Coordinates of C-alpha atoms in Angstrom, one line a residue:
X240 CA 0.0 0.0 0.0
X241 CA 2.8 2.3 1.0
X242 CA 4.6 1.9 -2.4
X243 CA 1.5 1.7 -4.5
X244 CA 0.5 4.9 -2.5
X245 CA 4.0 6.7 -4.0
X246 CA 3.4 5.4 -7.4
X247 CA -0.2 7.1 -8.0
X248 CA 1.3 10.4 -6.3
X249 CA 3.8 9.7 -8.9
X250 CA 1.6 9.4 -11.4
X251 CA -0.5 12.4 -10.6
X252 CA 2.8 14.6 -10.5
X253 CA 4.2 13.6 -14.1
X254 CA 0.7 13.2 -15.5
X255 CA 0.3 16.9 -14.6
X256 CA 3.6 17.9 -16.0
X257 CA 2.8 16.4 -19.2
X258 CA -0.3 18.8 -19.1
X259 CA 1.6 21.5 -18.8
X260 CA 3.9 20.9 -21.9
X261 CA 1.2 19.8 -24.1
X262 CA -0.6 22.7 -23.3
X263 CA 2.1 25.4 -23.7
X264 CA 2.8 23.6 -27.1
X265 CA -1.2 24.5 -27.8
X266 CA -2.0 20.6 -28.6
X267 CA -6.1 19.5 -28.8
X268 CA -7.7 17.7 -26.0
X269 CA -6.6 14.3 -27.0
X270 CA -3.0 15.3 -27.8
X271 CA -2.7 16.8 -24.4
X272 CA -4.4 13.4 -23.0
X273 CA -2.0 11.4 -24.6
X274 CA 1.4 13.5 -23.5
X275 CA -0.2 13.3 -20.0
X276 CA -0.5 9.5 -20.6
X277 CA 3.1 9.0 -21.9
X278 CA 5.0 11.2 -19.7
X279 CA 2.9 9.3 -16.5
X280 CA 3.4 5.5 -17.5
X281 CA 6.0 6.3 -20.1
X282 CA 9.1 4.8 -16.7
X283 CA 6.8 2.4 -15.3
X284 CA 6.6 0.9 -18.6
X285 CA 10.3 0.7 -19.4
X286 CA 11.1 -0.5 -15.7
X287 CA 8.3 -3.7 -15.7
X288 CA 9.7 -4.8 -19.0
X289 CA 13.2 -4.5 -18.1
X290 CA 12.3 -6.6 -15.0
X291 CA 10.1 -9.0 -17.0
X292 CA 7.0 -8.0 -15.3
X293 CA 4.1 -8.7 -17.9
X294 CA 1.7 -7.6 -18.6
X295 CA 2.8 -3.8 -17.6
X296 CA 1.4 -2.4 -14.0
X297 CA -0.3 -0.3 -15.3
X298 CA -2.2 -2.6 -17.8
X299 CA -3.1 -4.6 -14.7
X300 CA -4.4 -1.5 -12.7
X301 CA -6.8 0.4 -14.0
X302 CA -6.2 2.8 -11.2
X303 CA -3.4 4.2 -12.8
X304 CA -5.5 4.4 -15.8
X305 CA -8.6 6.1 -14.1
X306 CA -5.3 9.1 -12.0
X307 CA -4.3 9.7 -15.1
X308 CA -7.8 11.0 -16.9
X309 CA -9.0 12.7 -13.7
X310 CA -5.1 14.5 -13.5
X311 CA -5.5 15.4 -16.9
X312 CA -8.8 17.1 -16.2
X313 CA -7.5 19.2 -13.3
X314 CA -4.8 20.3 -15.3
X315 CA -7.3 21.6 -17.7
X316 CA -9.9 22.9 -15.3
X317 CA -7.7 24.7 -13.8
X318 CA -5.0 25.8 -15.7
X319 CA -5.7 29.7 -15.0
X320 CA -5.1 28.4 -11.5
X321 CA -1.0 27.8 -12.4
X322 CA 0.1 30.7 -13.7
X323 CA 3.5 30.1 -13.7
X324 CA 3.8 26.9 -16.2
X325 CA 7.1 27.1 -15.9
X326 CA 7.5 26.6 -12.6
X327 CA 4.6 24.3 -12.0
X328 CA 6.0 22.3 -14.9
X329 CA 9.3 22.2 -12.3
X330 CA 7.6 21.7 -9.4
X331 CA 5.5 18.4 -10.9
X332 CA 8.1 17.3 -12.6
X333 CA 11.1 17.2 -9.8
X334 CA 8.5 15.6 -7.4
X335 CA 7.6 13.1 -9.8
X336 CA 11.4 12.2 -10.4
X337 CA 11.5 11.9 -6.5
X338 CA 8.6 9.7 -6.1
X339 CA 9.3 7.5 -9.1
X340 CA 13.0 6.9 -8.2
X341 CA 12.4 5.1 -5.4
X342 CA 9.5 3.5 -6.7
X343 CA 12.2 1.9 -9.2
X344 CA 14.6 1.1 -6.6
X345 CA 11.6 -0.9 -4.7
X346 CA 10.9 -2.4 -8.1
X347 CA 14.7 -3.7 -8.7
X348 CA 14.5 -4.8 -4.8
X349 CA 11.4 -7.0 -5.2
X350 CA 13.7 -8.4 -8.0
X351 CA 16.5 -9.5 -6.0
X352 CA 18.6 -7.2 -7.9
X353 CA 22.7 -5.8 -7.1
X354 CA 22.1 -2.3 -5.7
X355 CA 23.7 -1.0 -8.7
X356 CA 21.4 -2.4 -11.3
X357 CA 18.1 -1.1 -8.7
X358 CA 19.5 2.5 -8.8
X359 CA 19.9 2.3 -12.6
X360 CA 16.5 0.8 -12.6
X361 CA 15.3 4.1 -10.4
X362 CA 16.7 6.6 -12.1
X363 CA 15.4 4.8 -15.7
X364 CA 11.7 4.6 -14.1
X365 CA 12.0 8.6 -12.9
X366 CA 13.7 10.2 -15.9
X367 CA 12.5 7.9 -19.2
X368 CA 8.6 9.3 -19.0
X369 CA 9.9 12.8 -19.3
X370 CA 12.5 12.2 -22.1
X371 CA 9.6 10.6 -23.9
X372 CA 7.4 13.8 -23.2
X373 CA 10.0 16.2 -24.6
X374 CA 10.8 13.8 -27.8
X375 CA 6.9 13.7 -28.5
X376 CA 6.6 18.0 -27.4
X377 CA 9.9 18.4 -30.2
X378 CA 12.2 20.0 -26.9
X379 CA 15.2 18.9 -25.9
X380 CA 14.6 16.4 -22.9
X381 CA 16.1 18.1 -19.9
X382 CA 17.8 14.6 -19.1
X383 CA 20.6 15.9 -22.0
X384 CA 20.8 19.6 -20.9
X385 CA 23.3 20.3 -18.2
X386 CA 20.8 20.4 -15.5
X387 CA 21.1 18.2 -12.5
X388 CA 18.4 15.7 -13.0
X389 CA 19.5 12.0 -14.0
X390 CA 22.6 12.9 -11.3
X391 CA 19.6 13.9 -8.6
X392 CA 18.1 10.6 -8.6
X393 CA 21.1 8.5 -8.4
X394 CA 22.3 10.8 -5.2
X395 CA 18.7 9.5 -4.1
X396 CA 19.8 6.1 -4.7
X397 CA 23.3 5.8 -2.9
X398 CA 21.5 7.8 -0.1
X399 CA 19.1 4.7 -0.3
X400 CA 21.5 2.0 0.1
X401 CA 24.0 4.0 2.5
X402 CA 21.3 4.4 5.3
X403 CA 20.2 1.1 4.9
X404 CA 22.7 0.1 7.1
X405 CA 21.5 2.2 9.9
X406 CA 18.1 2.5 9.3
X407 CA 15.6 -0.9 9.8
X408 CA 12.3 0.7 8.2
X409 CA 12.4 0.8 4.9
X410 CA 9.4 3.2 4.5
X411 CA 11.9 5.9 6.1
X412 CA 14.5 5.0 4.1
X413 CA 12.2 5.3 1.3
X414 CA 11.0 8.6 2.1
X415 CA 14.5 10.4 2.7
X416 CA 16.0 9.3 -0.6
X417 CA 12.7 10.8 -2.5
X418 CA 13.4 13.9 -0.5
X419 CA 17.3 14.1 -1.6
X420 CA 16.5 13.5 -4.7
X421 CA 13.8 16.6 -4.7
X422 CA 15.7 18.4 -2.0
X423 CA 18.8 18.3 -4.9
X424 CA 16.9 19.5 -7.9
X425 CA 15.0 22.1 -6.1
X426 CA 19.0 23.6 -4.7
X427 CA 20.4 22.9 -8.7
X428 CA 18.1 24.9 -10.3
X429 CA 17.7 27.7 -7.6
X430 CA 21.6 28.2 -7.5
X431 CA 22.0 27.1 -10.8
X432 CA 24.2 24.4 -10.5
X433 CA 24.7 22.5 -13.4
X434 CA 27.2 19.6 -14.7
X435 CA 30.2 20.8 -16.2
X436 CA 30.3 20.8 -20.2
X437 CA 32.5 18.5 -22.5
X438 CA 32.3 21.1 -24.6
X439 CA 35.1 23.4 -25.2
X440 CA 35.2 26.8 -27.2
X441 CA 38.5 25.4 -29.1
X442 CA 36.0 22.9 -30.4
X443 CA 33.9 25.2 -32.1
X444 CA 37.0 27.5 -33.5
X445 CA 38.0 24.4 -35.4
X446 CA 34.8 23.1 -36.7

């Protein structure tokens, strides 16, 4: 219940930010529906099949199914509500990467998977529905920008399995590497922190 629990807050949080891009881009009702749909399930999807989990969770839940719609609605009722679609776009989307990371992690767990391959399998399930939303929106997904974000989930990872060894319930260790991974992303962008480029301006001078 606990994990399930994280996974439609998840769900809710990405479905939103998908919203928020479609509707900036102008798209119709279903083209907004379906970004919302893709950018929500878009992790999940790539996590269960990389674990072997068929059919999909989501497939086997219409829960997820029924978030999804009545997020997409809200977005769309009230959209006059978030001004800012920037920012809400950031705020959904970093607590969406938070949630879903450790929902991965869980996933790879359940598994009996190294620690290694479970934070890979986090940061796939938190980052993949947004690259997909981006792709489909024609922007560059932020995962390839210099922007902390792939790098803020796997922090939330190592934090994961570092505290394990002091920390029995899981649940809290659960909780505190979604809030590194948020509480990382939130300080990134504020103090715009970024990863340093391969790029060099030599580069360019001889192309």
């Amino acid at each position: 219940m606990f994990f399930q629990t994280l996974d439609i807050l998840g769900t809710i949080s990405f479905a939103i930010s998908g919203v928020l891009v479609a509707m900036n881009k102008r798209m119709d009702p279903f083209g907004v529906l379906i970004i919302a749909f893709v950018t929500a399930v878009g992790g999940g999807t790539l996590r269960d099949i990389m674990v072997g989990v068929e059919p999909v969770s989501w497939m086997r839940n219409m829960t997820f199914v029924y978030v999804i719609i009545a997020s997409t609605i809200f977005a769309v009722v009230f959209r006059n509500y978030l001004k800012h679609l920037r920012r809400s776009l950031f705020l959904f989307d970093t607590i969406g990467i938070g949630l879903y990371t450790v929902v991965g992690i869980e996933t790879g767990l359940v598994a009996g998977l190294h620690p290694l391959i479970c934070i890979a399998l986090g940061t796939m399930t938190a980052c993949f529905g947004g690259v997909t939303r981006d792709i489909l929106c024609n922007e560059i997904p932020v995962i390839f920008r210099k922007e902390i974000y792939a790098t803020a989930c796997i922090v939330g990872g190592l934090t994961y399995f570092a505290l394990r060894q002091f920390l029995e319930d899981e649940n809290y260790l659960f909780i505190i590497a979604g809030l590194v991974v948020i509480i990382i992303r939130l300080i990134a962008v504020r103090f715009k922190i970024s990863l340093p480029s391969l790029y060099k301006a030599e580069e360019e001078e001889e192309w």
